[in-house]
Each structure stands twice: as structure tokens, then as C-alpha cells.
Coordinates of C-alpha atoms and ligand atoms in Angstrom, one line a residue:
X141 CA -6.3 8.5 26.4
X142 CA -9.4 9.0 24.0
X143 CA -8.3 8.0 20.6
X144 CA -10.2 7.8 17.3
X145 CA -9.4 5.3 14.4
X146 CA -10.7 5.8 11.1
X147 CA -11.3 2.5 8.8
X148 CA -12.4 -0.8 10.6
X149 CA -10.5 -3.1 8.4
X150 CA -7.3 -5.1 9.2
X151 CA -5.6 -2.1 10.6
X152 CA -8.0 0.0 11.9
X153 CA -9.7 -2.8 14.1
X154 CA -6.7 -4.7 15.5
X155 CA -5.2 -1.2 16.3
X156 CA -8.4 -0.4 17.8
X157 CA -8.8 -3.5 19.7
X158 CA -4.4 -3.4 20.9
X159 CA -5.0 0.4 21.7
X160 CA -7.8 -0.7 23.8
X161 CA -6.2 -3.9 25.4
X162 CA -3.6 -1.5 27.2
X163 CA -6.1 1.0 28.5
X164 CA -6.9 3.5 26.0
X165 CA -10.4 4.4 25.1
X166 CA -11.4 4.1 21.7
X167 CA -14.0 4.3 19.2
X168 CA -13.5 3.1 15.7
X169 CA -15.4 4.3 12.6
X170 CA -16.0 2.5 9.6
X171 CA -18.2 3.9 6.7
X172 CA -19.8 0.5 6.0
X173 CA -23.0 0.3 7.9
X174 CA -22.7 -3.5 7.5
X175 CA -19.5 -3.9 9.1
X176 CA -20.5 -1.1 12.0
X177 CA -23.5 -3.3 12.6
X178 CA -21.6 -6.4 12.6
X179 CA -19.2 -5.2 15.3
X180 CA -22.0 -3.7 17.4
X181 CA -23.3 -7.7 17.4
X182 CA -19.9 -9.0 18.5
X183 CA -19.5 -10.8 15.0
X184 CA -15.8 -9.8 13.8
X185 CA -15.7 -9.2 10.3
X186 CA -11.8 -10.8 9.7
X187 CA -10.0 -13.8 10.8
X188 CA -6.9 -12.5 12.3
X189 CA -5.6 -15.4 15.6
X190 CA -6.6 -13.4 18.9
X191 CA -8.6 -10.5 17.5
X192 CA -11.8 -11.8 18.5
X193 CA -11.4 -12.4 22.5
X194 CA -9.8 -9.5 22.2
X195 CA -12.3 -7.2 20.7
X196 CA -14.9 -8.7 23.0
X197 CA -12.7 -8.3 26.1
X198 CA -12.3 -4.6 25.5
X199 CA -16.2 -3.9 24.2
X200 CA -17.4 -5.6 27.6
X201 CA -14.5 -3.3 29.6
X202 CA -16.0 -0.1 27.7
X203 CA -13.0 0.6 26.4
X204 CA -13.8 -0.3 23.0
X205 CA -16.7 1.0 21.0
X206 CA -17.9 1.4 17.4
X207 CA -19.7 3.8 15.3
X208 CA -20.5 5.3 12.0
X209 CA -19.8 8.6 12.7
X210 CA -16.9 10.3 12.0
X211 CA -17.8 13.2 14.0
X212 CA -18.5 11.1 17.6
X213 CA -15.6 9.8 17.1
X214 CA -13.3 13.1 16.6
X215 CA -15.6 14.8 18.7
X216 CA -14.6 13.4 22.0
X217 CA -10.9 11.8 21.0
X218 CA -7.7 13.7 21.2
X219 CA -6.2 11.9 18.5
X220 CA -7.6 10.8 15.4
X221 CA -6.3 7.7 13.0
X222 CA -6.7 7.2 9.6
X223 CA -6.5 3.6 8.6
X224 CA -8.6 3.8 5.3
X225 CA -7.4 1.8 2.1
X226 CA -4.8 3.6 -0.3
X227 CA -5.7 0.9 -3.1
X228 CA -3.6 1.2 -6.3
X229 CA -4.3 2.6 -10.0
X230 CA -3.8 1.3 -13.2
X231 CA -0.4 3.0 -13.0
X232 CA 0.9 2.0 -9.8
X233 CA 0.6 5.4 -8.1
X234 CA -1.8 5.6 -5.3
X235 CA -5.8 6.0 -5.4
X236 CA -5.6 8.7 -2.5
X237 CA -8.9 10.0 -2.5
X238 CA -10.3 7.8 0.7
X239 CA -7.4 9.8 2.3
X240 CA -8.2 13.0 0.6
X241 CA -12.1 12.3 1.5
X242 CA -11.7 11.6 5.4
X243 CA -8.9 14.9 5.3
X244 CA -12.3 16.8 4.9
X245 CA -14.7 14.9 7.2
X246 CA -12.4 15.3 9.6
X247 CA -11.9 19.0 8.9
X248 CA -15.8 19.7 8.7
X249 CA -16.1 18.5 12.3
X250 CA -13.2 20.1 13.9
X251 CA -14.2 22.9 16.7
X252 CA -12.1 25.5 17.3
X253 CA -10.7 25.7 21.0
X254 CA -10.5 21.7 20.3
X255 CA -6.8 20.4 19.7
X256 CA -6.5 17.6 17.6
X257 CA -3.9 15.6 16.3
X258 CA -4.7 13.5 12.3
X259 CA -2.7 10.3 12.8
X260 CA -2.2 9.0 9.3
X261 CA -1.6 5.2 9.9
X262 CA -2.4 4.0 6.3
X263 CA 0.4 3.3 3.7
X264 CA 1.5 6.6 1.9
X265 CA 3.7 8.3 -0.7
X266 CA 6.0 10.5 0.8
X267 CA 4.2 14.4 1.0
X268 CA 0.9 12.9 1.5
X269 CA 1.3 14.0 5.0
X270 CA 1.7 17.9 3.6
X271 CA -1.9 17.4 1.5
X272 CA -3.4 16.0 4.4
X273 CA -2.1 19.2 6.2
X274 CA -3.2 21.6 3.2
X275 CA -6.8 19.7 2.8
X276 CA -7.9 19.8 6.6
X277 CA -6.9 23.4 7.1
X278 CA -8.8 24.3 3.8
X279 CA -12.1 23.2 4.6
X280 CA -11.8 23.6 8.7
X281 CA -13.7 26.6 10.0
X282 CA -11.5 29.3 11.1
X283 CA -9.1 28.7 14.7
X284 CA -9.5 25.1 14.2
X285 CA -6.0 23.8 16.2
X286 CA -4.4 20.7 14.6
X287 CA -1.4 18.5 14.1
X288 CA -0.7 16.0 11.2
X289 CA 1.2 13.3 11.9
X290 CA 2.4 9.8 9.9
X291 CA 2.4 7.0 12.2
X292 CA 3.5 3.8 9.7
X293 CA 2.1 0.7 10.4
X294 CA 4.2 -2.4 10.2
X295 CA 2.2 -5.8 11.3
X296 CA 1.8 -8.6 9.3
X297 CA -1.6 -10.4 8.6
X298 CA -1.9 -13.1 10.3
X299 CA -0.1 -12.5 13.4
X300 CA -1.4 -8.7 13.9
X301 CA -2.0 -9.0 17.3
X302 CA 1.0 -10.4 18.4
X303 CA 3.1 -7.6 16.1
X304 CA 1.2 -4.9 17.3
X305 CA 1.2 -5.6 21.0
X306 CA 4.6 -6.2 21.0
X307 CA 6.2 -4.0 17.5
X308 CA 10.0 -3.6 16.9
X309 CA 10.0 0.0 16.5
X310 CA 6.5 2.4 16.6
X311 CA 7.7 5.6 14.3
X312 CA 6.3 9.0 14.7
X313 CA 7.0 11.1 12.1
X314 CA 6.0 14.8 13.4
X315 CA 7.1 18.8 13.5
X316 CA 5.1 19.3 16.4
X317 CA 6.6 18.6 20.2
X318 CA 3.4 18.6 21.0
X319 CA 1.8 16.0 18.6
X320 CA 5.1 14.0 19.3
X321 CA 4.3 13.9 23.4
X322 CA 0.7 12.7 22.7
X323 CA 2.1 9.8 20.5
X324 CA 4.7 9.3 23.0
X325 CA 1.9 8.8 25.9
X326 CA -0.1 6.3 23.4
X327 CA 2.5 3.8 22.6
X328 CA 4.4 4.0 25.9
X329 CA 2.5 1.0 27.5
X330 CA 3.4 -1.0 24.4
X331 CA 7.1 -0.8 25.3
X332 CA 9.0 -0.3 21.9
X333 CA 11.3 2.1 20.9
X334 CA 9.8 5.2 19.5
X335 CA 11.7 6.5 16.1
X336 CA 11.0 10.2 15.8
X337 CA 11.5 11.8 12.8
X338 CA 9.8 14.4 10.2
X339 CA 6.9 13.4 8.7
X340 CA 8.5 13.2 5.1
X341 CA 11.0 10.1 6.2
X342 CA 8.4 8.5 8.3
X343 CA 6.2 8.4 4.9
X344 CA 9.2 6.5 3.3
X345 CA 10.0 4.6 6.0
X346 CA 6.6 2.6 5.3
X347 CA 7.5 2.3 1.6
X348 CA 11.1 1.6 1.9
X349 CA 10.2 -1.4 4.8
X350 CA 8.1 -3.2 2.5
X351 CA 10.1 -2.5 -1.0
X352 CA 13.0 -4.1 1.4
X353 CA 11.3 -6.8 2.3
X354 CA 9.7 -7.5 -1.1
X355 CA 13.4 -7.1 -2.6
X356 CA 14.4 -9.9 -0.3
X357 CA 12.0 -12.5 -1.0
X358 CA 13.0 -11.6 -4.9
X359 CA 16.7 -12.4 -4.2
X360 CA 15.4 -15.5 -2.9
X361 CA 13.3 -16.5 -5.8
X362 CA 15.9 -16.0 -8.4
X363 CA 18.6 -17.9 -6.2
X364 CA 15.8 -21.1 -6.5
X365 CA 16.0 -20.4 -10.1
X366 CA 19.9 -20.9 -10.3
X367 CA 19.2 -23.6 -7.7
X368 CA 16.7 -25.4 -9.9
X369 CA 19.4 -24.9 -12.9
X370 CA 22.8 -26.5 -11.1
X371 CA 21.3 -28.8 -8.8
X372 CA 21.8 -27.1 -5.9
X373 CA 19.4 -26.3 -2.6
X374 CA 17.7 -23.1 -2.1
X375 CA 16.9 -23.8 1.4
X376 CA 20.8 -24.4 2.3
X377 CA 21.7 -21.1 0.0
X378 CA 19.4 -19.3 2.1
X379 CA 20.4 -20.8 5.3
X380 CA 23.5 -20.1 4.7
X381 CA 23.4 -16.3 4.0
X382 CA 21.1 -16.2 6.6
X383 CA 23.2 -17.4 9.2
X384 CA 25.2 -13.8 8.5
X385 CA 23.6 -11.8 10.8
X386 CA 23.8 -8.7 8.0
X387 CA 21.9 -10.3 6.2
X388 CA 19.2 -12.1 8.1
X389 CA 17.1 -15.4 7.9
X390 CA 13.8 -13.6 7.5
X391 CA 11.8 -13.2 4.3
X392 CA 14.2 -15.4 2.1
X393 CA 11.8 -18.4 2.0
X394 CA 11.6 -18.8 -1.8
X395 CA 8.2 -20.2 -2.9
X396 CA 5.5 -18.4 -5.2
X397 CA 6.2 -14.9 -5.3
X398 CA 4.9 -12.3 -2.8
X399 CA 1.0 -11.4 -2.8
X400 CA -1.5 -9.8 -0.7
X401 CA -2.9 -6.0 -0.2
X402 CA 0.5 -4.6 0.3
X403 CA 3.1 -5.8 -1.1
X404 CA 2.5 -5.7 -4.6
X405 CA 0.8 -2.3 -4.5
X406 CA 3.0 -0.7 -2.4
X407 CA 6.4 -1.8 -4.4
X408 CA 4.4 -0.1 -8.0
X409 CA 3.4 3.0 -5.8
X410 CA 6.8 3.2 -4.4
X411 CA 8.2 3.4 -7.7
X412 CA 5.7 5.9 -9.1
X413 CA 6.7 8.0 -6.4
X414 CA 10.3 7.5 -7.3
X415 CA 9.2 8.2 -10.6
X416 CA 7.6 11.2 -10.1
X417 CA 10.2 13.0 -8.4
X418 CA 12.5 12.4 -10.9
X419 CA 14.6 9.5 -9.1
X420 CA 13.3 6.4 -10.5
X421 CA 14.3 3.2 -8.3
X422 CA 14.8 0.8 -11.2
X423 CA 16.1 -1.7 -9.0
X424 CA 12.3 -2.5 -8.1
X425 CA 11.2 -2.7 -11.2
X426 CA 13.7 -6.2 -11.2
X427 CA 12.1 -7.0 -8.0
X428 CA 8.7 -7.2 -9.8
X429 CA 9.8 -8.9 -13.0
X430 CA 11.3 -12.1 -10.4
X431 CA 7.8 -11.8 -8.4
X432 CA 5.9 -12.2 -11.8
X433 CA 8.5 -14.6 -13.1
X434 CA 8.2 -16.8 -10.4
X435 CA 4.6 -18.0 -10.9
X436 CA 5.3 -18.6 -14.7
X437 CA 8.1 -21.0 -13.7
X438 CA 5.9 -22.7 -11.5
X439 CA 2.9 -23.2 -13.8
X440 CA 5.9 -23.9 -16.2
X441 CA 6.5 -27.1 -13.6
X442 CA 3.6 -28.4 -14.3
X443 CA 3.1 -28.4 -18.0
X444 CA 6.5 -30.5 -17.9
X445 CA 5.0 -32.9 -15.7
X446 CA 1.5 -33.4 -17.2
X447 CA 2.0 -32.3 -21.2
X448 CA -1.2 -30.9 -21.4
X449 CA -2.9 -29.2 -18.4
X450 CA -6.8 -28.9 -19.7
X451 CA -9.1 -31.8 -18.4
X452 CA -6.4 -32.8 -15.8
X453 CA -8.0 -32.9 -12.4
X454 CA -5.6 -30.2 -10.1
X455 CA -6.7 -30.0 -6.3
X456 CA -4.9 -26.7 -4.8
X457 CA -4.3 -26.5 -1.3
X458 CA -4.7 -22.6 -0.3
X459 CA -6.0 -20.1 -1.4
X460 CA -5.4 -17.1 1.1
X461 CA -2.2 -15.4 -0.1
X462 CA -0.3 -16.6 3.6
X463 CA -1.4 -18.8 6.3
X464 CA -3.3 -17.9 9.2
X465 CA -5.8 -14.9 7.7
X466 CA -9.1 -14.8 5.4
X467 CA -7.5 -12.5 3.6
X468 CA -7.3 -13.5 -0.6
X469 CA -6.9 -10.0 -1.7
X470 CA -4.2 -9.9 -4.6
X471 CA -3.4 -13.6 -3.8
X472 CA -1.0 -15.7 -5.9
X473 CA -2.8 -18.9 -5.3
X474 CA -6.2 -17.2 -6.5
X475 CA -4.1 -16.3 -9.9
X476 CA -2.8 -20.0 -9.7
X477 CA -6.3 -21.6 -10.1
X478 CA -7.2 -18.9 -12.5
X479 CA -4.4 -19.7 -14.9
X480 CA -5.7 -23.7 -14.3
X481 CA -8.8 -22.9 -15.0
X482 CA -7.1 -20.4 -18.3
X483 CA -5.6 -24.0 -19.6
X484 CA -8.7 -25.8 -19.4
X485 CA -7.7 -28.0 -16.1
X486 CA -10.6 -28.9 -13.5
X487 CA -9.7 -27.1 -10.1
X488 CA -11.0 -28.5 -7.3
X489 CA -9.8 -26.0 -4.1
X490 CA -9.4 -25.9 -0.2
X491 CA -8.7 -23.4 2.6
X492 CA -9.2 -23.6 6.1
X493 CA -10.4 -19.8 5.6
X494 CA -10.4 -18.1 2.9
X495 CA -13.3 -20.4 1.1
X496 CA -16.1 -17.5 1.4
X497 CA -13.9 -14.5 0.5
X498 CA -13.1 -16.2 -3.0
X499 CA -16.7 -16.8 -3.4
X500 CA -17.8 -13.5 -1.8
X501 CA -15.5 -11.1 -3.7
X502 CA -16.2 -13.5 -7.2
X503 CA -12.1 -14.2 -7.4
X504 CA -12.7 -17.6 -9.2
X505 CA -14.8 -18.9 -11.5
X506 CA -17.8 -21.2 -10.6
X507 CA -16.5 -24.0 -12.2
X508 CA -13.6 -24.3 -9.0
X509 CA -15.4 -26.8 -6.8
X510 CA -14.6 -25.7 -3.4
X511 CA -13.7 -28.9 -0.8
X512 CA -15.0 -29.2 3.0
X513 CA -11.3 -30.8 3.8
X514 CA -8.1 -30.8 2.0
X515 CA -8.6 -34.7 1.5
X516 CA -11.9 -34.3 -0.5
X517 CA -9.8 -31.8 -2.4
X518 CA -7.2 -34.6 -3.6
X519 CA -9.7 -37.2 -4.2
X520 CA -9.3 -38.2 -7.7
X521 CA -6.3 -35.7 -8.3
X522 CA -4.0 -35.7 -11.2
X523 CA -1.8 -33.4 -9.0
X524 CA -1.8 -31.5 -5.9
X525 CA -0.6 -28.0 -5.9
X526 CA 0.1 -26.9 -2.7
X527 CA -0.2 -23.2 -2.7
X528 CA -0.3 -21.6 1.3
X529 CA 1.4 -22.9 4.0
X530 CA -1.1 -23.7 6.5
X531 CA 0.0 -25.7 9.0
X532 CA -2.9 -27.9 8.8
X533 CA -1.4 -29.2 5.3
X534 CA 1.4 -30.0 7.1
X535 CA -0.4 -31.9 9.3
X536 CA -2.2 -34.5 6.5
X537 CA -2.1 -37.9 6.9
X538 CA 0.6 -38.5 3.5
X539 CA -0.3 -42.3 3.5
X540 CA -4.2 -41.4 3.1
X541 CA -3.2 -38.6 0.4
X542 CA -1.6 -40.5 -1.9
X543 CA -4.4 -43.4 -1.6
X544 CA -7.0 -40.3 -2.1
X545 CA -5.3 -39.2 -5.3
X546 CA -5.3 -40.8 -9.0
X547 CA -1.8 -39.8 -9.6
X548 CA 0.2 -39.2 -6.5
X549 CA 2.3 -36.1 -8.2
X550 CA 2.6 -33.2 -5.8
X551 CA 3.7 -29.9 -6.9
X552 CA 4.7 -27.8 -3.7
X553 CA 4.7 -24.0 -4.3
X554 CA 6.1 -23.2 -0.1
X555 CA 8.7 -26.3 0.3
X556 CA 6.3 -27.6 2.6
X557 CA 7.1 -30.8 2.7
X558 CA 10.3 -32.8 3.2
X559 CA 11.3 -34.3 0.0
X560 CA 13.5 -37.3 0.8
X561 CA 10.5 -38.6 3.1
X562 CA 7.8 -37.7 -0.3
X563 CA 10.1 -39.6 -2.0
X564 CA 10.2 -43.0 0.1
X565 CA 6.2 -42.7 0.3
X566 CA 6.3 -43.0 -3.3
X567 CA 5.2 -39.4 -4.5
X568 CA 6.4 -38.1 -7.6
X569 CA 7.3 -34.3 -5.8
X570 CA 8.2 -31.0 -7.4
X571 CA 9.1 -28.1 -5.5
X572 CA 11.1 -24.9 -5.0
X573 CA 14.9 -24.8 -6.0
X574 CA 15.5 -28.3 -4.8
X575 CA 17.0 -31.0 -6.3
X576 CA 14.3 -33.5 -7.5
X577 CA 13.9 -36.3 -6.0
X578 CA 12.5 -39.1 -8.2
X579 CA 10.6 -42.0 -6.5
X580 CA 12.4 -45.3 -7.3
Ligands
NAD64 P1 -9.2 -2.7 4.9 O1 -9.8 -2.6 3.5 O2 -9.2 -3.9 5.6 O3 -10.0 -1.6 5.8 C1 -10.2 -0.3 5.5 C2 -11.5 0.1 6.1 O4 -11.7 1.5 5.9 C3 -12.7 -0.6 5.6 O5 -13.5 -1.2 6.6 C4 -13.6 0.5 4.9 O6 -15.0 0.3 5.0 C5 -13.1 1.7 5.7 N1 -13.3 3.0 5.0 C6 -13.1 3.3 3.7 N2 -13.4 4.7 3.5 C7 -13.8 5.1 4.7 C8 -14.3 6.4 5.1 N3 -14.4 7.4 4.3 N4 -14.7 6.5 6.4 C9 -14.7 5.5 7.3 N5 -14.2 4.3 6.9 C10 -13.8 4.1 5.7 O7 -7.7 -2.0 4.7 P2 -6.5 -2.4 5.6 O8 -5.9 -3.7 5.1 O9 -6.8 -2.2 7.0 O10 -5.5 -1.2 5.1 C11 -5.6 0.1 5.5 C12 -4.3 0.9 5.2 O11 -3.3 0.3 6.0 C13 -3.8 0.7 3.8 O12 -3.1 1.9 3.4 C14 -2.8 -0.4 3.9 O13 -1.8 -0.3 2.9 C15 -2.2 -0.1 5.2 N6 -1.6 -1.3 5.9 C16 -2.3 -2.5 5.8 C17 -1.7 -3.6 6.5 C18 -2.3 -5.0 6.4 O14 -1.7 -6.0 6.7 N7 -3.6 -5.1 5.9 C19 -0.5 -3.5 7.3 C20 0.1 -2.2 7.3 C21 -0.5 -1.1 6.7
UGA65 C1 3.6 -7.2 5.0 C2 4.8 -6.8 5.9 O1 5.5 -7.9 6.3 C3 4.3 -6.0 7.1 O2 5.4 -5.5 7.9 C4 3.5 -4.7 6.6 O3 3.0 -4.0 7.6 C5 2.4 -5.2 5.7 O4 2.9 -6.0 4.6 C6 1.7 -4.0 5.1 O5 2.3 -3.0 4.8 O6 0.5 -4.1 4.8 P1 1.7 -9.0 5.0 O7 1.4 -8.6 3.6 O8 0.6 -9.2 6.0 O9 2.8 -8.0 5.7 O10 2.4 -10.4 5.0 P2 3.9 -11.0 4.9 O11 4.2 -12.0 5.9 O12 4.9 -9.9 4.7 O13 3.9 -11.8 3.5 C7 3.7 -11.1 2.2 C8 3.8 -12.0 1.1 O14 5.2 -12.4 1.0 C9 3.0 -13.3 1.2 O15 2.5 -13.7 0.0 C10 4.0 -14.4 1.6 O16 3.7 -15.7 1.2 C11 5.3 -13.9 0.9 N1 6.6 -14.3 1.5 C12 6.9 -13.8 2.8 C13 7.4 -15.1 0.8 O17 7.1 -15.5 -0.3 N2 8.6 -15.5 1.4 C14 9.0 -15.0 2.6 O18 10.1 -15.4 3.1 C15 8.1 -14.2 3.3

């Protein structure tokens, strides 16, 4: 099929690139003439693990094409995908107006005699699907034939590829049988079952998935908490509800709180929405106070340990908001070296990728020194926060870190590390609702 997506970014290009991969034709859009030009060199604009042989394969098949215009690409595709950003406000609710402003290019190039079917892909409120409806068919020229449809999308960063190719569930939220058949025929190479509902609970599937989630990472933090206060293990507590298949393993690694582009912004629009319609979902308001909490406790850590935090030398390990993406948008390690930085400390930072995004997007103050390798990071160190997960970290010769570093005193914001074997290499090691270990 000939499909359009609207927005080049983490969604719109990976979708792009997967629709592609199983033998759709598509053409993606993007209003940055930077990023259109980039992707017309063969540079990809994101690290995301398989996007890039991918995108190439599929450019060099003619399957997979790029553009500025929004009208080549509705012009010749059946169905059209918004995947713009839906950033928050001050207030939690949702900026919608990239939705709101796409709603109208779209409906300025729509031909009548044309059927088209407006895919919202991007992370809603529930009855954005109804404006979207109301917007197009206000500003499209008379016996223009349409379809709006919500389309939720549910990969994570980092492993997009790999979700989207191969999702748990694709949902289609849709009045139309006709809309619905088209979707049908676009996801059935993919494999997965196909949820069908109206577009309203397909809206709040999206917000309700991730406030879930978010919710369950939460419970996990405030059990380290009690688990800091009696003693007792937070990885065993979770192990052991997670055994219970009702509850699930998944998303109960305590650590630093949840960050990124979508979590914390879709939990506060979710309960502006609530809040709006006159059912408020305090509940999540709890989940946010744990999230916030949970850094504070963390920073708290380290006072403890070293009185007085300014003119301490602090390497930090990480600084993208997970492992395995460039991605530092709303990430809790970037708020980690700020609040150093607040207390007067000297940062000295490393990430295998997210480096020239902090710098780029002006995240952290000049002062940070930014290492070529995690071990120039510690040289000198006072203390080592490790703040992402990245593999490589787990990887790091221990023997040669602790030589590196002044003080060997590790503060471990993922549980990382094992800490009886920290402990018999003689580091002083703090870390999530564990017991502490104290080197002999
Ligand atoms: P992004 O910022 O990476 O990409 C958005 C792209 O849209 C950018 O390239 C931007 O230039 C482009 N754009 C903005 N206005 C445009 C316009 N008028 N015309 C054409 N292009 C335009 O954002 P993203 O992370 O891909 O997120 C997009 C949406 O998908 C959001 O609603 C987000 O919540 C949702 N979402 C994101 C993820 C994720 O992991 N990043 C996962 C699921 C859902
Ligand atoms: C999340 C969801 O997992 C995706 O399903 C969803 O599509 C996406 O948001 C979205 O709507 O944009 P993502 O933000 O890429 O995906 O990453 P996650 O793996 O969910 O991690 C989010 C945050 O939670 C990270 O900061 C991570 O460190 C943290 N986390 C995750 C924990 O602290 N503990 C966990 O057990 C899991």
C-alpha cells in the first residue's frame, strides 16, 4: 500500500522505515528542511539499534522516500500518519496545535473523488480524534472523502525497531469498516493481533498504557524506600511479586524515577484530561509525587556520604534518560548533573550517545566537562554516580575504576552493579533499596 507519515522523528521514521521493511511504499514528511535533507543524504538524524540499515535498505529498494511536502505525500498515499509532537504546557494539558496545524494542511490538499484515511499515531487526549475530524472537514474543499482514525503507538526508545516489527497488540480505533479494512491490510504482514475499537477508547488506551506503566515503576520506587528503611531488598520484593504472573516482572526495576518524552508528559496530560472532564485520577498525582521524590532521596544519598557536595569532584555515568538511544529529552540524569552543578559540585559526564544532544539542545551548563570514555570520567572522582544503564558501564574494568578514582565511592542510581562483589573490591557502594554493604 501507499502510506504517508507525517513527522520524521522517533515515530514517524522508524514507522516509516518498519512500514517499508514489510512492503509498503512510503514517503515520510518532516517540516524541518534540515532533517528532510539529512535523510535525502542517508545521514539518520537518531540513534535508535537497527534503524539505520534499515532505512537504507528500504531507500535503495524504493520503498522508502522523503520529502517536505505535505501535499506529495497525501497526494499519492491512501492513508496518511500523523506522528508530530503533542509536547506539554505549563499545566500539564497538551500543546495540540502541531496536531491542530497538520489537521489543516492535510485538509487544504485533500481532492475530492480522493478517499483518504488521517491516521493519528501521536499521543492524544481522548476526543482529539473528533477535532481532528471537525478541523479537516472545515477547511477541506467541498466532497473531500475522509476517515479519521487513532492508531496508538506503543514502542519503546531504544529497541523501536524490534517493538514495532514485532508489537503485542496494533490498536485501531475507528467508526468506519472501511478505514478499519485499510488498517487491517497495513498491519497484517506484521502479525499481531489487531484491537478494534472506537476511536474514543483507542485515545485512552495510549494514555492509560503509559499512566500504567508509570504507576508501576512508582510502586516500585516507594517499595526501595521501605526497603532502604528496614533493611530489606528491593530487587527480591520485586522478584517476588513479579514471579505472580498478575502482576508481572516488567517495569518494577526501582532506580531514579521515570524520564523521557513520554512518560512524564503523558501522566500530567492524562490527568488534565481527567480533570477536565470532571473525573480527576488522583491516584496519579501519587505516582508523580514518588517519581519526583525519588531523585531527592537520591541526591539526599549523597549529601550523607560527602557532607558538603560543592567543590567535590562527581563523574556521572549517563546521561540519556535509558540505555540504548540519543535521546536526553526530559532526562533524570540531565536534572541529576544540574542539581550537582546547583550545589556547587564539579561534574565531569559520559555517554556513549547522548554527549552532542546535551550540548546541542544547551541541557547542561558549560562548566560539565564532557569525557571521551567513562574512565576519563572517574579520573580524579570523589564519587561516581551512575545514572543510565548502558551496558557498556557494566562492562568497565572495576579494578581500573577504583585505581582511576580519588575516592572509590560509587553511588548507583540503576542497581547496576552487584554489591557483595563492590564490596570485596573495596568500594564504598550506595544504591537502590538494598542493604548497604560497607567495605571492611
Ligand atoms: P519527535 O520530536 O522525535 O518527531 C516529531 C517530528 O515531527 C519532528 O521531526 C518535527 O520536525 C516534525 N514536525 C513537527 N511539526 C510538523 C509539521 N507541521 N509537519 C511536518 N512535520 C512536523 O517526536 P516523537 O518522539 O516521534 O513523538 C511524536 C508523537 O508520538 C508524540 O505524540 C509522542 O508522544 C508519541 N510517541 C512517542 C514515542 C517515543 O518513544 N518517542 C512512542 C510512542 C508515541
Ligand atoms: C515508553 C513506553 O514503554 C512505550 O510503550 C511508549 O510507546 C512510549 O513510552 C511512549 O509513549 O512514547 P520509552 O519512554 O521509550 O517508552 O521508554 P521506557 O522503557 O518505557 O522507559 C521510560 C522511563 O522509565 C525511563 O526513564 C526508564 O529508565 C524508566 N524505567 C523503566 C524505570 O525506572 N524502571 C523500569 O522498570 C522501567
Amino acid at each position: 500500500m501507499d502510506l504517508c507519515i507525517i513527522g520524521s522523528g522517533y515515530v514517524g521514521l522508524v514507522s516509516g522505515a518498519c512500514f517499508a521493511e514489510v512492503g509498503h511504499h512510503v514517503i515520510c514528511v518532516d517540516n524541518n528542511p534540515k532533517k528532510i535533507a539529512a535523510l535525502k543524504a542517508g545521514q539518520i538524524p537518531i540513534y535508535e539499534p537497527g534503524l539505520e540499515d534499515l532505512v537504507k535498505r528500504n531507500v535503495a529498494s524504493h520503498r522508502l522516500k522523503f520529502t517536505g511536502s505535505i501535499e506529495e505525500g497525501v497526494d499519492g498515499s491512501q492513508v496518511v500518519f500523523i506522528a508530530v509532537p503533542t509536547p506539554p504546557q505549563p499545566d500539564g494539558s497538551v500543546d495540540l496545535s502541531y496536531i491542530e496545524k497538520v489537521a489543516r494542511e492535510i485538509a487544504g490538499v485533500l481532492k475530492p473523488g480522493q478517499y483518504r484515511v488521517v491516521v493519528d499515531k501521536s499521543t492524544v487526549p481522548v476526543k482529539t480524534g473528533d477535532n481532528v475530524t471537525d478541523t479537516i472537514k472545515r477547511y477541506a474543499k467541498p466532497g473531500v472523502e475522509f476517515d479519521v482514525v487513532s492508531n496508538p503507538e506503543f514502542l519503546r526508545e531504544g529497541c523501536a525497531v524490534a517493538d514495532l516489527m514485532k508489537p503485542d497488540r496494533v490498536v485501531v480505533g475507528s467508526n468506519s469498516e472501511r478505514a478499519i479494512n485499510l488498517m487491517k491490510k497495513i498491519y497484517e504482514p506484521f502479525m499481531a493481533p489487531i484491537l478494534v475499537t472506537d476511536v474514543n477508547s483507542a485515545e485512552l488506551i495510549k494514555h492509560a498504557a503509559n499512566s500504567f506503566l508509570a504507576l508501576k515503576i512508582s510502586y516500585a520506587n516507594a517499595l526501595s524506600a521501605i526497603c532502604e528503611a528496614s533493611g530489606a531488598d528491593v530487587e527480591k520484593v520485586v522478584d517476588g511479586i513479579g514471579t505472580d504472573k498478575r502482576i508481572g516482572r516488567n517495569f518494577l526495576n526501582a532506580g531514579l524515577g521515570y524520564g523521557g518524552s513520554c512518560f512524564p508528559k503523558d501522566i500530567a496530560a492524562f490527568i488534565a484530561i481527567c480533570e477536565q472532564m470532571g473525573t480527576p485520577f488522583t491516584l496519579l498525582k501519587e505516582v508523580q509525587r514518588i517519581n519526583r521524590d525519588q531523585k531527592e532521596r537520591f541526591l539526599q544519598k549523597l549529601r550523607d556520604a560527602l557532607w558538603i557536595l560543592k567543590d567535590k569532584k562527581i563523574a556521572v555515568w549517563g546521561l540519556t534518560f535509558k540505555p540504548d538511544t540519543d535521546d536526553v529529552r526530559t532526562s533524570v540524569p540531565v536534572d541529576l548533573v544540574n542539581d550537582l552543578i546547583k550545589e556547587g559540585a564539579h561534574v565531569t559526564a559520559y555517554d556513549p550517545k547522548g554527549m552532542e544532544n546535551v550540548r546541542e539542545f544547551g541541557l547542561i551548563p558549560d562548566s560539565v566537562k564532557l569525557a571521551k570514555t567513562a574512565l576519563e570520567a572517574a579520573e580524579g572522582a570523589e564519587a561516581l554516580v551512575l545514572a543510565t544503564e548502558w551496558r557498556e558501564f557494566k562492562e568497565v574494568d572495576l579494578a581500573a575504576l577504583k585505581s582511576a578514582m580519588h575516592t572509590p565511592l560509587v553511588f548507583d542510581g540503576r542497581n547496576l552493579f552487584d554489591p557483595t562483589a563492590m564490596r570485596e573490591l573495596g568500594f564504598k557502594y550506595r544504591c537502590i533499596g538494598r542493604p548497604m554493604m560497607e567495605t571492611k
